[in-house]
Amino acid sequence: MNGAQSLLRTLVDAGVEVCFANPGTSEMHFVAALDSVPEMRGVLALFEGAVTGAADGYARITGKPAATLLHLGPGLANGMANLHNARRAHTPIVNVVGDHASYHKQYDAPLESDIEGLARTLDGWFRESGKTAEVGADAAAAVAASLDAPGRIATLVLPADVSWGDGGVAAAPVASRAPKTVAASTIDAVADVLRSGEPVAFLIGGKGCHEAGLLAVSRISAATGAKAFIETFPARLERGAGLPSIDRLGYLAEQAMYQLDGIKHLIVAGAKPPVSFFAYPGKPSELTPPDAKVHTLAAIDEHIPAALEALAAVVAADTEPVLQQANRPAMPSGPLTPQNWVDVIGALLPEHAIIADEANTSGLLLPAATAGAPRHDHLTLTGGAIGYGIPVATGAAVAAPGRPVISLQADGSALYTISALWTQARENLDVTTVILNNRAYSILKMELQRVGAEAAGPHALDLLDLSRPDLDFVKIAEGMGVPATRATTAEELAEQFERAVREPGPHLIDAWVPPLF
């Protein structure tokens, strides 16, 4: 057994069953070892940002890591934007980064770089395998580290000579660090805050956004009158008919401040006190009211649902949660608008769907349109690095082959990682991508005004425009093997969306929706 074979065998034995890959020369022994460890599914992507984004989407749905295979420092660098999003989502990922043979590094070959320096920016776990006999143990440690609560990115560097060397030994799985239990004294202290008679709000994140946490928060809110909000960009929010419908805190600072206006206490569980996404002249960065106190019920590495359930048992023992009733929007008609395209999705969203949401400005009304739709998972852009949506949808579809995946995708962001469509076609994944095509970086037009920049002239606006020429997403998708259509009316979008969801394999709809701003 060589080092690469021991690595793959260890990963599989530890429950890592998928490797999203864009390999190069230094990873060829890993590639060759796939045939000796057939339990590992290799999924090829054409760009490392698609590799890392797919690993993020896979783990958000399964709760366990996928591996990535990246080519030296530049390959890791290409994947960094979506690793940043995964870090913010607390997603478990095991990066395997090939490196030059140890004896070759002294020659400063063209691809030589500071891999460790890049990986350390992810605030995760890092190790370089120095001996073939240690690769298996290193791999087991990497998997365990990725699963340490609440989940993080583990990066294992595998030099080529360590990979091809004989003497590899597969290692047994290693236990990961479980979520901490919240102290009973903390539960009691927060219960006292809720009994104080002063206005209280909850801000919930992490696994508090799953069913158990939502039910507990709804009970607490109903019993005490406390407001409840979900963090602005949750990694995975379970929602729809039969679950509590809890609003997300607004993206715009003004909206969040309005939602929290008048509260005297903010209780956070799996989330941090809210701050403005960017700084704006003359506006505060902290969004909690200045005279409000912040109380932490559960940190992100603690057992958030259990803490919420324990609190509900104290302050809402006899209170039932308030559940969202089944309710779909009426089917709209006429030309597509930022207001009506979301109603088409809400009216037709299939059972048990997974929504990978990078609609950006076009999707501001989406939560209201889908609140009463059948139960579904909603994955959002946790770290703000665009180009996440199509790869995350790809990974989610690999993770849940029996569930329809709906990728709602802004046009500008799509272009960062559009090549992930090719992987969807190659793997025959059930992903329906709806491109919200307004032919502009619409969110930047909004931000241009909000940051107080001087009146924008034609040169400034030209940098925010995606026309001249208009992008033909139908041809782009078809060129990558994905059937595609174009919709300009609500009727066309409805007919094409229904057909795409019904038929197996990937589909893309180029929906011409005018900009909201």
Coordinates of C-alpha atoms in Angstrom, one line a residue:
M1 CA 0.0 0.0 0.0
N2 CA 1.4 3.4 -1.0
G3 CA 0.7 6.7 0.8
A4 CA -2.2 7.7 -1.5
Q5 CA -3.9 4.3 -1.1
S6 CA -3.6 4.5 2.7
L7 CA -5.1 8.0 2.6
L8 CA -8.1 7.0 0.5
R9 CA -8.7 3.8 2.6
T10 CA -8.6 5.8 5.8
L11 CA -10.9 8.5 4.5
V12 CA -13.5 5.9 3.4
D13 CA -13.3 4.0 6.7
A14 CA -13.9 7.4 8.5
G15 CA -17.1 7.9 6.4
V16 CA -15.8 10.3 3.7
E17 CA -17.3 8.8 0.6
V18 CA -17.0 11.6 -2.0
C19 CA -14.0 13.5 -3.3
F20 CA -14.6 16.6 -5.5
A21 CA -11.4 17.0 -7.5
N22 CA -9.4 19.1 -9.9
P23 CA -6.1 17.2 -9.9
G24 CA -2.7 18.0 -11.3
T25 CA 0.6 16.1 -11.7
S26 CA 1.5 16.0 -7.9
E27 CA -1.9 14.3 -7.3
M28 CA -1.6 11.5 -9.9
H29 CA -1.0 8.7 -7.4
F30 CA -4.1 9.8 -5.5
V31 CA -6.0 9.6 -8.8
A32 CA -4.6 6.2 -9.5
A33 CA -5.5 5.0 -6.1
L34 CA -9.2 5.6 -6.7
D35 CA -9.3 2.3 -8.6
S36 CA -8.0 0.4 -5.6
V37 CA -10.5 2.1 -3.2
P38 CA -13.7 2.0 -5.3
E39 CA -15.9 3.0 -2.3
M40 CA -14.6 6.6 -2.8
R41 CA -16.6 8.5 -5.5
G42 CA -14.5 10.9 -7.4
V43 CA -16.4 13.9 -8.9
L44 CA -14.5 16.0 -11.4
A45 CA -15.0 19.8 -11.6
L46 CA -13.3 22.2 -14.0
F47 CA -12.3 24.8 -11.5
E48 CA -11.2 24.6 -7.9
G49 CA -13.9 27.2 -6.8
A50 CA -16.5 24.7 -8.1
V51 CA -14.7 21.9 -6.2
T52 CA -14.7 23.7 -2.8
G53 CA -18.2 25.0 -3.3
A54 CA -19.5 21.5 -4.1
A55 CA -17.9 20.2 -1.0
D56 CA -19.6 22.9 1.0
G57 CA -23.0 22.0 -0.4
Y58 CA -22.5 18.3 0.1
A59 CA -21.6 18.7 3.8
R60 CA -24.4 21.2 4.5
I61 CA -26.9 18.5 3.5
T62 CA -25.2 15.3 4.9
G63 CA -23.6 16.8 7.9
K64 CA -20.4 14.9 7.1
P65 CA -17.3 16.0 5.1
A66 CA -16.4 15.4 1.5
A67 CA -12.8 15.5 0.5
T68 CA -11.4 18.0 -2.0
L69 CA -8.4 17.3 -4.2
L70 CA -6.5 20.5 -5.0
H71 CA -3.3 21.1 -7.0
L72 CA -0.6 22.8 -4.9
G73 CA -0.9 26.4 -3.6
P74 CA -2.5 27.9 -6.7
G75 CA -5.2 25.2 -6.7
L76 CA -6.0 26.0 -3.1
A77 CA -6.0 29.7 -3.9
N78 CA -8.5 29.2 -6.7
G79 CA -10.8 27.4 -4.2
M80 CA -10.4 30.0 -1.4
A81 CA -13.5 32.1 -2.0
N82 CA -15.9 29.2 -1.5
L83 CA -13.7 27.9 1.3
H84 CA -14.3 31.3 2.9
N85 CA -18.1 30.7 2.6
A86 CA -17.7 27.2 4.0
R87 CA -15.7 28.6 7.0
R88 CA -18.5 31.0 7.7
A89 CA -21.0 28.2 7.4
H90 CA -19.0 26.0 9.8
T91 CA -18.9 23.3 7.2
P92 CA -16.7 20.2 7.7
I93 CA -14.4 19.8 4.7
V94 CA -11.2 17.8 4.3
N95 CA -8.9 19.5 1.8
V96 CA -6.2 17.2 0.3
V97 CA -3.6 19.5 -1.3
G98 CA -0.9 17.9 -3.4
D99 CA 2.6 19.3 -3.1
H100 CA 6.0 18.9 -4.8
A101 CA 8.1 16.0 -3.7
S102 CA 9.9 17.0 -0.6
Y103 CA 13.3 16.8 -2.2
H104 CA 12.1 18.9 -5.2
K105 CA 11.0 21.9 -3.1
Q106 CA 14.5 23.3 -2.7
Y107 CA 14.6 24.2 -6.5
D108 CA 11.7 26.7 -6.3
A109 CA 9.8 25.2 -9.3
P110 CA 7.2 27.5 -10.9
L111 CA 4.3 26.1 -8.8
E112 CA 6.1 26.4 -5.5
S113 CA 4.2 28.5 -3.0
D114 CA 3.3 28.9 0.7
I115 CA 0.5 26.4 1.0
E116 CA 0.5 26.6 4.8
G117 CA 0.2 30.4 4.7
L118 CA -2.9 30.1 2.5
A119 CA -4.5 27.4 4.5
R120 CA -3.9 29.2 7.9
T121 CA -6.3 32.0 6.7
L122 CA -9.2 29.5 7.0
D123 CA -8.9 29.3 10.8
G124 CA -9.1 25.5 10.6
W125 CA -6.8 22.5 11.0
F126 CA -3.6 22.1 9.1
R127 CA -1.0 19.3 8.7
E128 CA 1.6 18.3 6.2
S129 CA 2.3 14.5 5.9
G130 CA 6.1 14.0 6.3
K131 CA 6.3 10.2 6.1
T132 CA 4.3 7.6 4.1
A133 CA 3.7 5.5 7.1
E134 CA 2.0 8.5 8.8
V135 CA -0.4 9.4 6.1
G136 CA -3.2 7.2 7.3
A137 CA -3.0 8.6 10.8
D138 CA -2.9 12.2 9.4
A139 CA -6.0 11.5 7.3
A140 CA -7.9 10.1 10.3
A141 CA -6.9 13.2 12.3
A142 CA -8.0 15.5 9.5
V143 CA -11.5 13.9 9.3
A144 CA -11.9 14.1 13.1
A145 CA -10.8 17.8 13.1
S146 CA -13.2 18.7 10.3
L147 CA -16.1 17.3 12.4
D148 CA -15.1 19.0 15.7
A149 CA -18.1 21.1 16.7
P150 CA -19.4 23.2 15.1
G151 CA -17.5 22.0 12.0
R152 CA -14.4 23.4 10.3
I153 CA -12.0 23.0 7.3
A154 CA -9.1 20.6 7.7
T155 CA -6.3 20.9 5.2
L156 CA -3.8 18.0 4.7
V157 CA -0.8 18.6 2.4
L158 CA 0.4 15.5 0.7
P159 CA 3.9 15.7 -0.9
A160 CA 4.2 13.7 -4.1
D161 CA 7.0 11.4 -2.8
V162 CA 5.0 10.7 0.4
S163 CA 2.1 9.9 -1.8
W164 CA 3.9 7.4 -4.1
G165 CA 6.1 5.9 -1.4
D166 CA 5.5 2.4 -0.1
G167 CA 4.7 1.5 3.4
G168 CA 1.3 3.2 3.8
V169 CA -0.9 2.1 6.7
A170 CA -4.6 2.8 6.9
A171 CA -5.7 4.2 10.2
A172 CA -8.9 3.7 12.2
P173 CA -11.3 6.6 12.6
V174 CA -10.7 9.1 15.4
A175 CA -13.4 10.6 17.6
S176 CA -14.2 14.3 17.0
R177 CA -15.1 16.9 19.6
A178 CA -18.8 16.9 20.3
P179 CA -20.8 20.1 21.0
K180 CA -20.5 21.4 24.5
T181 CA -23.5 21.2 26.8
V182 CA -24.8 24.6 27.9
A183 CA -24.7 25.0 31.7
A184 CA -28.0 25.0 33.6
S185 CA -27.0 28.3 35.2
T186 CA -27.0 29.9 31.7
I187 CA -30.4 28.5 31.0
D188 CA -31.7 29.9 34.3
A189 CA -30.1 33.3 33.7
V190 CA -31.7 33.7 30.2
A191 CA -35.0 32.5 31.6
D192 CA -34.8 35.4 34.1
V193 CA -34.2 37.8 31.2
L194 CA -37.4 36.5 29.5
R195 CA -39.4 37.0 32.8
S196 CA -38.1 40.5 33.3
G197 CA -41.0 42.1 31.4
E198 CA -38.6 44.1 29.2
P199 CA -38.6 43.7 25.4
V200 CA -36.5 40.7 24.3
A201 CA -35.4 39.4 20.9
F202 CA -33.7 36.1 19.9
L203 CA -31.2 35.8 17.1
I204 CA -30.7 32.1 16.1
G205 CA -28.0 30.6 13.9
G206 CA -26.1 27.3 13.2
K207 CA -28.1 24.2 14.0
G208 CA -30.7 26.3 15.8
C209 CA -32.1 26.8 12.3
H210 CA -33.0 23.1 12.1
E211 CA -36.4 21.7 13.1
A212 CA -35.7 21.1 16.9
G213 CA -34.3 24.6 17.4
L214 CA -37.1 26.3 15.4
L215 CA -39.8 24.5 17.3
A216 CA -38.3 25.5 20.7
V217 CA -37.8 29.1 19.7
S218 CA -41.4 29.3 18.5
R219 CA -42.6 27.9 21.8
I220 CA -40.5 30.4 23.8
S221 CA -41.7 33.3 21.6
A222 CA -45.3 32.3 21.9
A223 CA -45.1 32.0 25.7
T224 CA -43.1 35.1 26.5
G225 CA -43.8 37.5 23.7
A226 CA -40.1 37.7 22.7
K227 CA -39.3 38.5 19.1
A228 CA -37.4 35.8 17.2
F229 CA -35.1 36.2 14.2
I230 CA -32.9 33.9 12.1
E231 CA -29.4 35.1 11.3
T232 CA -29.2 36.9 7.9
F233 CA -27.4 34.2 6.1
P234 CA -27.9 30.8 7.7
A235 CA -25.9 27.8 6.4
R236 CA -29.0 25.6 6.3
L237 CA -32.5 26.8 7.2
E238 CA -35.3 24.2 7.4
R239 CA -38.6 25.9 6.5
G240 CA -42.0 25.6 4.9
A241 CA -45.4 24.3 5.8
G242 CA -45.5 22.5 9.2
L243 CA -42.5 24.3 10.6
P244 CA -42.4 27.7 12.4
S245 CA -41.9 30.6 10.0
I246 CA -39.3 32.9 11.6
D247 CA -38.0 36.0 9.7
R248 CA -34.4 36.4 8.9
L249 CA -32.7 39.5 10.1
G250 CA -32.5 42.0 7.2
Y251 CA -29.4 42.4 5.0
L252 CA -29.8 46.2 4.9
A253 CA -28.6 47.8 8.2
E254 CA -31.7 50.0 8.3
Q255 CA -34.0 47.0 8.0
A256 CA -32.2 45.1 10.8
M257 CA -32.2 48.2 13.1
Y258 CA -36.0 48.5 12.5
Q259 CA -36.5 44.9 13.4
L260 CA -34.6 45.2 16.6
D261 CA -35.9 48.7 17.5
G262 CA -37.0 49.0 21.1
I263 CA -35.6 45.8 22.5
K264 CA -33.7 45.9 25.8
H265 CA -32.2 42.4 25.5
L266 CA -30.8 40.4 22.6
I267 CA -30.4 36.6 23.2
V268 CA -28.1 34.9 20.8
A269 CA -28.0 31.2 20.2
G270 CA -25.5 29.9 17.5
A271 CA -25.1 33.5 16.2
K272 CA -23.1 36.6 16.9
P273 CA -24.6 40.0 17.7
P274 CA -25.5 41.5 14.3
V275 CA -23.2 44.0 12.5
S276 CA -23.6 45.9 9.2
F277 CA -22.4 43.9 6.2
F278 CA -20.3 46.9 5.2
A279 CA -19.4 50.3 6.7
Y280 CA -21.4 53.3 5.5
P281 CA -20.6 56.9 6.2
G282 CA -22.4 58.2 9.2
K283 CA -24.1 54.9 10.1
P284 CA -23.3 52.5 12.9
S285 CA -21.6 49.2 12.4
E286 CA -23.2 47.5 15.4
L287 CA -26.9 46.9 14.8
T288 CA -28.0 46.0 18.4
P289 CA -29.7 49.0 20.0
P290 CA -27.0 50.9 22.1
D291 CA -29.0 50.5 25.3
A292 CA -29.7 46.8 24.8
K293 CA -27.9 44.0 26.6
V294 CA -26.6 40.9 24.7
H295 CA -26.9 37.5 26.4
T296 CA -25.4 34.3 24.9
L297 CA -27.6 31.3 25.4
A298 CA -25.4 29.0 23.3
A299 CA -22.2 29.6 21.4
I300 CA -21.6 28.1 18.0
D301 CA -19.6 25.2 19.4
E302 CA -22.3 24.4 22.0
H303 CA -25.4 22.2 21.6
I304 CA -27.7 24.9 20.3
P305 CA -31.0 22.9 19.8
A306 CA -30.6 21.3 23.3
A307 CA -30.1 24.7 24.9
L308 CA -33.2 26.1 23.2
E309 CA -35.2 23.0 24.2
A310 CA -34.0 23.3 27.8
L311 CA -35.0 27.0 27.9
A312 CA -38.4 26.2 26.4
A313 CA -39.0 23.6 29.1
V314 CA -38.5 26.3 31.7
V315 CA -40.4 29.2 30.2
A316 CA -42.9 27.5 27.8
A317 CA -43.6 24.1 29.3
D318 CA -47.3 24.1 28.3
T319 CA -47.0 26.2 25.1
E320 CA -47.2 24.7 21.6
P321 CA -45.2 26.1 18.6
V322 CA -46.9 28.2 16.0
L323 CA -46.6 26.4 12.7
Q324 CA -46.7 27.7 9.2
Q325 CA -49.8 26.6 7.4
A326 CA -49.6 25.3 3.8
N327 CA -50.1 28.3 1.6
R328 CA -48.8 29.0 -1.9
P329 CA -48.9 32.3 -3.9
A330 CA -51.4 32.6 -6.8
M331 CA -49.7 32.0 -10.1
P332 CA -48.8 35.3 -11.7
S333 CA -49.0 36.3 -15.3
G334 CA -47.4 38.7 -17.7
P335 CA -43.8 39.9 -18.1
L336 CA -41.3 38.8 -15.4
T337 CA -40.6 41.3 -12.6
P338 CA -38.6 41.2 -9.4
Q339 CA -41.9 40.8 -7.6
N340 CA -43.6 38.0 -9.6
W341 CA -40.9 35.5 -10.5
V342 CA -40.6 34.5 -6.8
D343 CA -44.4 33.7 -6.8
V344 CA -43.8 31.3 -9.6
I345 CA -41.2 29.4 -7.5
G346 CA -43.4 29.5 -4.4
A347 CA -46.4 28.2 -6.4
L348 CA -44.4 25.3 -7.9
L349 CA -41.7 24.4 -5.4
P350 CA -41.6 20.6 -5.2
E351 CA -41.8 18.5 -2.1
H352 CA -38.5 18.2 -0.1
A353 CA -36.6 20.6 -2.3
I354 CA -33.2 22.0 -1.5
I355 CA -32.9 25.7 -2.5
A356 CA -29.3 27.0 -3.2
D357 CA -30.0 30.7 -3.0
E358 CA -27.7 33.2 -4.7
A359 CA -30.5 35.3 -6.2
N360 CA -29.0 38.4 -4.5
T361 CA -31.1 41.5 -5.2
S362 CA -33.6 39.6 -7.3
G363 CA -34.4 37.3 -4.4
L364 CA -35.4 39.8 -1.7
L365 CA -39.0 38.7 -1.8
L366 CA -38.3 35.0 -2.1
P367 CA -38.7 34.1 1.7
A368 CA -42.3 35.4 1.8
A369 CA -43.2 33.6 -1.5
T370 CA -41.9 30.3 -0.2
A371 CA -42.9 30.4 3.5
G372 CA -46.0 28.2 3.0
A373 CA -44.5 26.0 0.3
P374 CA -43.9 22.3 1.1
R375 CA -41.1 21.7 3.6
H376 CA -37.6 22.4 2.1
D377 CA -34.0 23.4 3.0
H378 CA -32.7 26.8 2.2
L379 CA -28.9 27.3 1.8
T380 CA -27.6 30.8 1.7
L381 CA -24.4 32.8 1.0
T382 CA -22.9 32.7 4.5
G383 CA -19.6 34.5 3.7
G384 CA -20.7 36.9 1.0
A385 CA -18.1 35.6 -1.6
I386 CA -20.1 35.4 -4.8
G387 CA -19.9 32.4 -7.1
Y388 CA -21.2 30.0 -4.5
G389 CA -24.6 29.0 -5.8
I390 CA -24.1 26.7 -8.7
P391 CA -21.3 24.7 -7.0
V392 CA -23.2 24.4 -3.8
A393 CA -26.3 23.2 -5.7
T394 CA -24.0 20.6 -7.4
G395 CA -22.7 19.3 -4.1
A396 CA -26.2 19.2 -2.5
A397 CA -27.4 17.1 -5.5
V398 CA -24.6 14.6 -5.0
A399 CA -25.5 14.5 -1.3
A400 CA -29.2 13.9 -1.8
P401 CA -29.9 12.2 -5.1
G402 CA -33.6 11.6 -4.3
R403 CA -34.3 15.3 -3.7
P404 CA -34.9 18.1 -6.3
V405 CA -32.3 20.9 -6.0
I406 CA -33.3 24.4 -7.1
S407 CA -30.4 26.8 -7.8
L408 CA -31.7 30.4 -7.8
Q409 CA -28.8 32.3 -9.3
A410 CA -27.9 35.9 -10.0
D411 CA -26.4 36.4 -13.4
G412 CA -23.2 38.2 -12.4
S413 CA -22.4 35.8 -9.6
A414 CA -23.1 32.8 -11.9
L415 CA -20.2 33.7 -14.1
Y416 CA -17.6 33.1 -11.4
T417 CA -18.3 29.3 -11.3
I418 CA -20.5 28.7 -14.3
S419 CA -18.4 25.6 -15.2
A420 CA -20.0 23.7 -12.4
L421 CA -22.9 23.2 -14.9
W422 CA -20.6 20.8 -16.7
T423 CA -20.2 18.7 -13.6
Q424 CA -24.0 18.6 -13.2
A425 CA -24.3 17.3 -16.7
R426 CA -21.5 14.8 -16.3
E427 CA -23.0 13.4 -13.1
N428 CA -26.6 13.7 -14.3
L429 CA -27.6 15.6 -11.3
D430 CA -31.2 16.7 -10.7
V431 CA -30.6 20.5 -10.4
T432 CA -32.8 23.1 -11.9
T433 CA -30.9 26.4 -12.3
V434 CA -32.9 29.6 -12.7
I435 CA -30.6 32.4 -13.8
L436 CA -32.0 35.8 -12.7
N437 CA -30.7 37.7 -15.7
N438 CA -30.9 41.5 -15.3
R439 CA -27.7 42.1 -17.2
A440 CA -26.1 44.1 -14.4
Y441 CA -24.3 43.9 -11.1
S442 CA -27.5 45.2 -9.6
I443 CA -26.4 44.9 -6.0
L444 CA -23.4 47.1 -6.7
K445 CA -25.6 49.8 -8.2
M446 CA -27.5 49.8 -4.9
E447 CA -24.3 49.9 -2.9
L448 CA -22.9 52.7 -5.0
Q449 CA -25.7 54.9 -3.7
R450 CA -25.6 53.6 -0.1
V451 CA -21.9 54.2 0.5
G452 CA -22.4 57.9 -0.4
A453 CA -20.2 57.9 -3.5
E454 CA -20.5 61.0 -5.7
A455 CA -23.1 61.0 -8.5
A456 CA -22.2 58.2 -10.8
G457 CA -21.6 59.0 -14.4
P458 CA -21.3 56.8 -17.5
H459 CA -17.8 55.6 -16.7
A460 CA -18.8 54.4 -13.2
L461 CA -22.0 52.8 -14.4
D462 CA -20.2 51.0 -17.2
L463 CA -18.3 48.9 -14.6
L464 CA -21.6 47.7 -13.2
D465 CA -23.2 46.7 -16.5
L466 CA -23.2 43.2 -18.0
S467 CA -24.6 44.1 -21.4
R468 CA -22.7 44.9 -24.6
P469 CA -22.8 42.1 -25.3
D470 CA -25.7 40.4 -23.4
L471 CA -24.7 37.0 -22.0
D472 CA -26.5 34.1 -23.6
F473 CA -26.9 31.7 -20.7
V474 CA -28.9 29.3 -22.9
K475 CA -25.9 28.8 -25.2
I476 CA -23.5 28.7 -22.3
A477 CA -25.5 25.9 -20.6
E478 CA -26.0 23.9 -23.8
G479 CA -22.3 24.1 -24.5
M480 CA -21.7 22.4 -21.2
G481 CA -24.3 19.7 -21.8
V482 CA -27.2 21.2 -19.8
P483 CA -30.6 21.6 -21.6
A484 CA -31.6 25.2 -21.4
T485 CA -34.5 27.5 -22.2
R486 CA -35.3 31.2 -21.9
A487 CA -38.3 32.8 -20.0
T488 CA -39.5 36.4 -20.3
T489 CA -43.0 35.9 -18.8
A490 CA -44.4 34.3 -15.7
E491 CA -46.2 31.8 -17.9
E492 CA -43.0 30.8 -19.6
L493 CA -41.1 30.5 -16.4
A494 CA -43.9 28.3 -14.9
E495 CA -44.1 26.0 -17.8
Q496 CA -40.3 25.6 -18.1
F497 CA -39.8 25.2 -14.3
E498 CA -42.5 22.5 -14.0
R499 CA -40.9 20.6 -16.9
A500 CA -37.3 21.0 -15.6
V501 CA -38.3 19.7 -12.2
R502 CA -40.2 16.8 -13.6
E503 CA -37.5 15.6 -16.0
P504 CA -34.4 13.9 -14.7
G505 CA -31.0 15.5 -14.9
P506 CA -29.9 19.1 -14.9
H507 CA -31.7 22.0 -16.6
L508 CA -31.2 25.8 -16.8
I509 CA -33.8 28.5 -17.3
D510 CA -32.5 32.0 -18.4
A511 CA -35.1 34.2 -16.7
W512 CA -35.0 37.8 -18.0
V513 CA -36.0 39.7 -14.8
P514 CA -35.5 43.5 -14.8
P515 CA -33.3 44.9 -12.0
L516 CA -34.9 45.8 -8.7
F517 CA -32.5 48.8 -8.4

